[in-house]
Coordinates of C-alpha atoms in Angstrom, one line a residue:
M1 CA 46.6 -78.9 -128.6
A2 CA 42.9 -80.0 -128.1
S3 CA 41.0 -81.7 -130.8
Q4 CA 39.8 -79.5 -133.6
N5 CA 36.1 -80.5 -133.3
K6 CA 34.9 -77.3 -131.8
L7 CA 31.6 -76.8 -133.7
K8 CA 29.7 -76.9 -130.4
I9 CA 26.0 -77.1 -130.1
L10 CA 24.3 -75.4 -127.1
N11 CA 20.8 -75.7 -125.8
D12 CA 19.0 -72.4 -125.5
P13 CA 15.6 -72.3 -123.8
I14 CA 14.4 -69.8 -126.4
Y15 CA 15.6 -71.0 -129.8
G16 CA 16.3 -74.7 -129.0
F17 CA 19.7 -75.9 -130.2
I18 CA 22.1 -73.3 -131.4
T19 CA 25.5 -73.8 -133.0
I20 CA 28.7 -71.8 -132.5
P21 CA 29.6 -71.2 -136.1
S22 CA 33.4 -71.3 -136.2
Q23 CA 36.5 -72.3 -134.4
R24 CA 37.5 -68.6 -134.0
I25 CA 34.3 -67.6 -132.4
F26 CA 34.5 -70.6 -130.1
N27 CA 38.0 -69.5 -129.1
I28 CA 36.7 -65.9 -128.4
I29 CA 33.9 -67.3 -126.3
E30 CA 36.5 -69.4 -124.3
H31 CA 38.5 -66.2 -123.5
P32 CA 38.3 -65.1 -119.9
Y33 CA 37.1 -61.6 -121.0
F34 CA 34.1 -63.2 -122.6
Q35 CA 33.5 -65.8 -119.9
R36 CA 33.2 -62.9 -117.4
L37 CA 29.8 -62.2 -119.0
R38 CA 28.4 -65.3 -117.2
R39 CA 28.8 -63.3 -114.0
I40 CA 27.0 -60.1 -115.2
S41 CA 23.3 -60.2 -115.0
Q42 CA 21.5 -59.1 -118.1
M43 CA 18.8 -57.2 -116.3
G44 CA 20.7 -55.8 -113.3
L45 CA 18.5 -56.0 -110.1
S46 CA 15.3 -56.8 -111.9
Y47 CA 15.3 -60.2 -110.2
L48 CA 14.1 -58.4 -107.1
V49 CA 10.8 -57.9 -109.0
Y50 CA 10.9 -60.9 -111.4
P51 CA 12.5 -63.8 -109.6
G52 CA 13.2 -65.6 -112.8
A53 CA 15.3 -62.8 -114.3
H54 CA 18.7 -64.3 -113.5
H55 CA 19.9 -64.7 -117.1
T56 CA 23.2 -63.2 -118.0
R57 CA 24.9 -61.1 -120.7
F58 CA 26.7 -64.3 -121.8
H59 CA 23.4 -66.0 -122.6
H60 CA 22.2 -63.0 -124.5
A61 CA 25.3 -62.6 -126.6
L62 CA 25.1 -66.2 -127.8
G63 CA 21.4 -65.7 -128.7
C64 CA 22.4 -62.7 -130.8
V65 CA 25.0 -64.7 -132.7
H66 CA 22.3 -67.3 -133.5
L67 CA 20.0 -64.6 -134.9
M68 CA 22.8 -63.1 -136.9
Q69 CA 23.5 -66.5 -138.5
K70 CA 19.8 -66.5 -139.5
A71 CA 19.8 -63.0 -140.8
V72 CA 22.9 -63.6 -143.0
R73 CA 21.3 -66.8 -144.4
I74 CA 18.1 -64.9 -145.3
L75 CA 19.9 -62.0 -146.9
R76 CA 22.1 -64.2 -149.0
F77 CA 19.0 -66.1 -150.1
K78 CA 17.6 -62.8 -151.4
G79 CA 20.8 -62.1 -153.4
V80 CA 22.6 -59.8 -150.9
E81 CA 26.3 -60.3 -151.2
I82 CA 27.9 -61.2 -147.9
S83 CA 31.4 -62.8 -148.0
E84 CA 32.4 -65.5 -145.6
E85 CA 34.8 -63.1 -144.0
E86 CA 32.0 -60.5 -143.6
E87 CA 29.7 -63.1 -142.1
E88 CA 32.2 -64.1 -139.4
A89 CA 33.0 -60.4 -138.7
L90 CA 29.2 -59.7 -138.2
Q91 CA 29.0 -62.7 -135.8
I92 CA 32.1 -61.5 -133.8
A93 CA 30.8 -57.9 -133.7
I94 CA 27.4 -59.0 -132.3
L95 CA 29.0 -61.5 -130.0
L96 CA 31.1 -58.7 -128.4
H97 CA 28.7 -55.8 -128.6
D98 CA 28.0 -55.9 -124.8
I99 CA 31.3 -57.2 -123.5
G100 CA 32.0 -53.8 -121.9
H101 CA 29.1 -54.0 -119.5
G102 CA 30.1 -53.7 -115.8
P103 CA 28.5 -55.4 -112.8
F104 CA 24.7 -55.1 -112.8
S105 CA 24.9 -53.8 -116.4
H106 CA 24.2 -50.1 -116.4
T107 CA 24.8 -49.1 -112.8
M108 CA 28.6 -48.8 -113.1
E109 CA 28.5 -46.2 -115.8
H110 CA 27.2 -43.7 -113.2
T111 CA 29.5 -44.5 -110.4
I112 CA 32.8 -46.3 -110.5
V113 CA 33.8 -44.9 -113.9
E114 CA 33.1 -41.4 -114.8
G115 CA 31.6 -40.7 -118.2
V116 CA 32.8 -44.0 -119.7
D117 CA 29.9 -45.8 -121.4
H118 CA 29.8 -49.5 -122.0
E119 CA 30.1 -49.1 -125.7
S120 CA 33.5 -47.5 -125.5
I121 CA 34.7 -50.2 -123.0
S122 CA 33.3 -52.9 -125.5
L123 CA 35.5 -51.3 -128.2
L124 CA 38.6 -51.4 -125.9
F125 CA 37.9 -55.1 -125.2
M126 CA 37.6 -55.8 -128.9
K127 CA 40.9 -54.0 -129.7
E128 CA 42.6 -56.1 -126.9
L129 CA 41.1 -59.3 -128.3
N130 CA 42.2 -58.3 -131.7
E131 CA 45.8 -58.4 -130.5
V132 CA 45.3 -61.8 -128.9
F133 CA 43.7 -63.2 -132.1
N134 CA 46.3 -61.9 -134.6
Q135 CA 44.3 -59.0 -135.9
N136 CA 41.4 -61.3 -136.9
L137 CA 38.8 -58.9 -135.4
T138 CA 39.8 -55.9 -137.5
L139 CA 36.8 -56.2 -139.9
A140 CA 34.4 -56.9 -137.0
I141 CA 35.7 -53.6 -135.3
E142 CA 35.2 -51.7 -138.6
I143 CA 31.5 -52.9 -138.8
F144 CA 30.9 -52.3 -135.0
T145 CA 32.1 -48.7 -135.3
G146 CA 30.1 -48.0 -138.4
N147 CA 33.3 -47.5 -140.6
Y148 CA 32.6 -50.2 -143.1
P149 CA 31.0 -49.1 -146.4
K150 CA 28.2 -51.7 -146.2
K151 CA 25.9 -49.7 -143.9
F152 CA 23.3 -52.5 -143.5
M153 CA 25.9 -54.5 -141.6
Y154 CA 26.2 -51.8 -139.0
Q155 CA 22.4 -51.7 -138.8
L156 CA 22.3 -55.4 -138.1
I157 CA 24.5 -54.7 -135.0
T158 CA 22.9 -51.4 -133.9
S159 CA 19.7 -49.9 -135.1
Q160 CA 16.1 -49.9 -134.1
L161 CA 15.6 -53.4 -135.4
D162 CA 19.0 -55.0 -134.7
M163 CA 19.8 -58.5 -133.6
D164 CA 20.5 -57.2 -130.1
R165 CA 16.9 -55.9 -129.6
L166 CA 15.4 -59.0 -131.3
D167 CA 17.1 -61.2 -128.8
Y168 CA 16.8 -59.2 -125.6
L169 CA 13.1 -58.5 -125.9
K170 CA 12.3 -62.2 -126.5
R171 CA 14.8 -63.4 -123.8
D172 CA 13.8 -60.9 -121.2
S173 CA 10.1 -61.6 -121.6
F174 CA 10.8 -65.3 -121.3
Y175 CA 12.8 -65.0 -118.1
T176 CA 10.6 -62.4 -116.5
G177 CA 7.4 -64.3 -117.6
T178 CA 5.9 -61.1 -119.1
T179 CA 4.4 -62.3 -122.3
E180 CA 3.9 -58.8 -123.7
G181 CA 7.5 -58.8 -125.0
N182 CA 7.4 -62.1 -126.8
I183 CA 8.0 -60.8 -130.3
N184 CA 8.2 -63.0 -133.5
S185 CA 11.9 -62.5 -134.2
D186 CA 11.8 -65.3 -136.8
R187 CA 9.3 -63.5 -139.0
L188 CA 11.0 -60.2 -138.7
I189 CA 14.4 -61.7 -139.7
T190 CA 12.7 -63.6 -142.6
M191 CA 11.3 -60.3 -143.9
L192 CA 14.7 -58.5 -143.9
N193 CA 16.2 -57.2 -147.2
V194 CA 18.8 -54.7 -148.3
V195 CA 18.2 -51.8 -150.7
N196 CA 20.9 -49.2 -151.5
N197 CA 23.1 -50.7 -148.8
E198 CA 20.4 -50.0 -146.1
L199 CA 18.4 -52.5 -144.2
V200 CA 14.7 -52.6 -145.0
L201 CA 11.7 -54.8 -144.2
E202 CA 9.3 -56.2 -146.7
E203 CA 5.8 -54.9 -146.7
K204 CA 4.4 -58.2 -145.4
A205 CA 6.3 -57.5 -142.1
I206 CA 4.3 -54.4 -141.2
Y207 CA 2.2 -56.1 -138.5
S208 CA 5.2 -57.9 -137.0
V209 CA 7.0 -54.5 -136.8
E210 CA 4.0 -52.9 -135.1
K211 CA 3.9 -55.7 -132.5
F212 CA 7.6 -55.4 -132.0
L213 CA 7.4 -51.6 -131.3
V214 CA 4.4 -52.1 -129.0
A215 CA 6.2 -54.9 -127.2
R216 CA 9.2 -52.7 -126.7
R217 CA 7.2 -50.0 -125.2
L218 CA 5.3 -52.3 -122.8
M219 CA 8.5 -54.1 -121.8
Y220 CA 10.0 -50.7 -120.9
W221 CA 7.1 -49.7 -118.6
Q222 CA 6.5 -53.1 -117.2
V223 CA 10.0 -54.5 -116.8
Y224 CA 13.0 -52.2 -117.6
L225 CA 11.5 -49.1 -115.9
H226 CA 9.6 -51.0 -113.3
K227 CA 9.5 -48.7 -110.2
T228 CA 11.0 -51.4 -107.9
S229 CA 13.9 -52.1 -110.2
L230 CA 14.3 -48.4 -110.6
V231 CA 14.7 -47.7 -106.8
A232 CA 16.9 -50.8 -106.4
E233 CA 19.3 -49.5 -109.1
Q234 CA 19.3 -46.0 -107.6
L235 CA 20.2 -47.5 -104.2
L236 CA 23.0 -49.5 -105.7
I237 CA 24.3 -46.3 -107.4
R238 CA 24.2 -44.6 -104.0
V239 CA 26.0 -47.5 -102.3
L240 CA 28.9 -47.1 -104.7
K241 CA 28.8 -43.3 -104.5
R242 CA 29.0 -43.4 -100.7
A243 CA 31.7 -46.1 -100.8
K244 CA 33.8 -43.8 -103.1
E245 CA 33.2 -40.8 -100.9
L246 CA 34.3 -42.7 -97.7
T247 CA 37.3 -44.1 -99.5
A248 CA 38.3 -40.6 -100.7
G249 CA 38.0 -39.4 -97.0
G250 CA 40.5 -42.1 -95.9
T251 CA 38.1 -44.8 -94.6
S252 CA 39.3 -48.2 -95.7
L253 CA 36.5 -50.5 -96.9
N254 CA 36.7 -54.3 -97.3
A255 CA 36.3 -55.0 -101.0
S256 CA 37.8 -57.2 -103.7
K257 CA 41.1 -56.0 -105.3
A258 CA 39.3 -54.9 -108.5
L259 CA 36.5 -53.0 -106.8
S260 CA 39.0 -51.3 -104.4
Y261 CA 40.9 -50.1 -107.4
F262 CA 37.8 -48.3 -108.8
L263 CA 36.9 -46.9 -105.4
E264 CA 40.4 -45.5 -104.8
N265 CA 41.0 -44.1 -108.3
K266 CA 39.2 -41.6 -110.4
V267 CA 38.7 -43.4 -113.7
T268 CA 37.7 -41.3 -116.7
S269 CA 37.6 -42.1 -120.5
E270 CA 41.1 -40.4 -120.8
S271 CA 42.6 -42.6 -118.0
F272 CA 40.9 -45.8 -119.1
D273 CA 43.9 -47.7 -120.5
T274 CA 44.9 -51.3 -121.1
E275 CA 45.9 -51.7 -117.4
T276 CA 42.6 -50.3 -116.2
L277 CA 40.8 -52.7 -118.7
K278 CA 42.5 -55.7 -117.2
I279 CA 41.3 -54.7 -113.7
F280 CA 37.8 -53.9 -115.1
A281 CA 37.8 -57.4 -116.6
C282 CA 38.0 -58.8 -113.0
L283 CA 34.9 -57.0 -111.9
D284 CA 31.5 -58.6 -111.9
D285 CA 28.2 -58.8 -110.0
Y286 CA 29.8 -61.0 -107.3
D287 CA 32.3 -58.3 -106.3
I288 CA 29.4 -55.9 -105.6
V289 CA 27.2 -58.3 -103.8
L290 CA 30.1 -59.5 -101.6
A291 CA 31.1 -55.9 -100.8
M292 CA 27.5 -55.0 -99.9
K293 CA 27.3 -58.0 -97.5
E294 CA 30.4 -56.8 -95.8
W295 CA 29.4 -53.1 -95.7
M296 CA 26.0 -53.9 -94.1
N297 CA 27.8 -54.0 -90.8
H298 CA 29.9 -50.9 -91.4
E299 CA 29.8 -48.1 -88.8
D300 CA 28.9 -45.6 -91.5
F301 CA 25.1 -45.2 -91.1
I302 CA 24.5 -44.3 -94.7
L303 CA 26.6 -47.1 -96.3
S304 CA 25.3 -49.8 -94.0
S305 CA 21.6 -48.7 -94.4
L306 CA 21.8 -48.6 -98.1
C307 CA 23.5 -52.0 -98.3
K308 CA 20.9 -53.6 -96.0
M309 CA 18.1 -52.2 -98.2
V310 CA 19.5 -53.8 -101.3
I311 CA 20.6 -57.1 -99.8
N312 CA 17.4 -57.6 -97.8
R313 CA 15.1 -56.1 -100.5
D314 CA 13.8 -53.7 -98.0
L315 CA 13.8 -50.8 -100.4
L316 CA 12.7 -47.1 -100.3
K317 CA 9.1 -46.2 -101.1
V318 CA 8.9 -45.0 -104.7
K319 CA 6.1 -43.1 -106.4
L320 CA 5.7 -42.4 -110.1
K321 CA 3.9 -39.3 -111.3
K322 CA 3.2 -37.5 -114.5
K323 CA 4.5 -34.3 -113.1
K324 CA 7.6 -33.3 -111.0
P325 CA 7.2 -33.8 -107.3
S326 CA 6.8 -30.5 -105.4
S327 CA 9.7 -29.1 -103.4
A328 CA 7.4 -29.0 -100.4
K329 CA 7.0 -32.8 -100.6
I330 CA 10.7 -33.4 -100.9
E331 CA 11.3 -31.0 -98.0
K332 CA 8.7 -32.8 -95.9
H333 CA 10.3 -36.2 -96.3
T334 CA 13.9 -34.8 -95.9
T335 CA 13.0 -33.0 -92.6
Q336 CA 11.3 -36.1 -91.1
L337 CA 14.4 -38.2 -91.9
K338 CA 16.9 -35.6 -90.7
E339 CA 15.1 -35.3 -87.4
K340 CA 14.7 -39.0 -86.9
Y341 CA 18.4 -39.9 -87.5
N342 CA 20.1 -36.6 -86.9
L343 CA 21.4 -36.3 -90.5
S344 CA 22.6 -33.4 -92.5
D345 CA 20.9 -32.3 -95.7
K346 CA 23.7 -34.1 -97.8
E347 CA 23.3 -37.3 -95.8
A348 CA 19.5 -37.2 -96.1
S349 CA 19.8 -36.8 -99.9
Y350 CA 20.9 -40.4 -100.1
F351 CA 17.5 -41.6 -99.0
V352 CA 15.2 -38.9 -100.3
F353 CA 15.6 -38.0 -104.0
T354 CA 13.8 -37.5 -107.2
G355 CA 14.4 -38.2 -110.9
E356 CA 12.8 -38.9 -114.2
I357 CA 12.5 -41.8 -116.6
A358 CA 11.7 -41.6 -120.3
N359 CA 10.2 -44.2 -122.6
L360 CA 10.6 -43.9 -126.4
A361 CA 9.8 -47.0 -128.4
Y362 CA 10.7 -45.6 -131.8
T363 CA 12.9 -42.6 -132.8
R364 CA 12.2 -41.1 -136.1
E365 CA 15.4 -39.1 -136.3
K366 CA 17.9 -41.8 -136.9
N367 CA 18.0 -45.3 -138.3
N368 CA 14.4 -45.5 -139.2
I369 CA 12.7 -48.8 -139.7
N370 CA 12.0 -48.6 -143.5
I371 CA 9.4 -50.7 -145.2
L372 CA 9.9 -51.9 -148.8
H373 CA 6.8 -52.0 -150.9
K374 CA 6.2 -54.3 -153.8
N375 CA 6.6 -51.5 -156.3
G376 CA 10.0 -50.7 -154.9
K377 CA 9.0 -47.6 -152.9
I378 CA 10.5 -47.2 -149.4
N379 CA 8.7 -45.5 -146.5
D380 CA 9.2 -45.1 -142.8
V381 CA 7.1 -47.6 -140.9
I382 CA 5.1 -44.7 -139.2
K383 CA 3.8 -43.6 -142.6
V384 CA 2.8 -47.0 -143.7
S385 CA 1.1 -48.1 -140.5
D386 CA -2.6 -47.7 -140.2
Q387 CA -2.2 -48.0 -136.5
L388 CA -2.6 -44.7 -134.8
N389 CA -0.6 -45.7 -131.8
L390 CA 2.6 -46.0 -133.8
K391 CA 2.7 -42.2 -134.1
A392 CA 2.3 -42.1 -130.3
L393 CA 5.1 -44.6 -129.9
S394 CA 7.5 -42.1 -131.6
K395 CA 6.8 -39.5 -128.9
T396 CA 8.8 -39.6 -125.6
V397 CA 6.8 -40.2 -122.5
T398 CA 8.4 -38.9 -119.4
K399 CA 7.5 -39.8 -115.8
F400 CA 8.9 -38.4 -112.6
Y401 CA 9.7 -40.4 -109.5
I402 CA 10.3 -39.6 -105.8
C403 CA 11.9 -42.0 -103.4
Y404 CA 11.8 -41.8 -99.6
P405 CA 12.0 -44.1 -96.6
K406 CA 8.9 -46.1 -95.6
S407 CA 7.4 -44.7 -92.5
K408 CA 8.5 -47.7 -90.3
H409 CA 12.2 -46.8 -90.8

């Protein structure tokens, strides 16, 4: 048995020194399921645009625990009752909120697993870890799934002003170098309070909330929905789609054991069991990159071309527009490509395609950000703010894109 001194201190470039609050949390972090997050990039292929964006889900999860420690301290100071057991459960829930992410974060949800989102895989991981740690995660799971009577605890994990968002906006803006996302998470957490079991922000925080929502919107346009990251992610989705298609047709592709399993089997939410989870836990960014490096030389024109595009960052041309691209435009690019490489319509659709992206900084329907006034009244932030653009931020902005090969191809 190793020594009991496990109150580790870590150096985080954003918050300085952060501590791991308990032996149990340290043990969860040491588990291979959690260590896997070191090999999953937080922002998918965004490093093709922002070279510094190589930070991982592991890093982000630890940052969230640090913010949760702060939030609990502030709320207790204001007289909100949070037991030690609840505090640890909150820390475990936020630590594991993203554990179900696959390689390159969101890409996998559209390809190697069908209709299984990362939240449900996170829950499966939590249940598995609950077995490993003698049912000590039961309360954390209750909070994570919103089944615990203290609603504000669920809101700290997932809402429009949760610890997850407060960390990733600040962290992603730091690693990409885009200052627009640099929010004041300290001030926002310091202004938190609880009324009728719901999370509220004190009136003094109104400007910080406005900045937070504007930062979120700008980060979406500038970073998360950046057109180059967008086309890279679409190409990666198509690489895996094509690999799955070829495998189904009897072609054997060189890939790691874990990736081969997902290429060869149809995995749905019904069939995603403990065994599947074990194989999924072996999958990370490295499997995908290695596979693409192998497949660059494959005889299948589509697979090899797509892989070369991603690996060599020689991507498709992408145009963003306010309205849908015309079918004539799609037809033009498709025909050119078909003639040049003698492709069928289906094959050409791997390289010429359209889609849409939406940006919504604030949803008024659920989990509002509520402001607590000095007289005890509570209002939605939109009503309180004198900034007209907050109303605009609660409207969805949709843009359409078209991708096609650059003319030199």
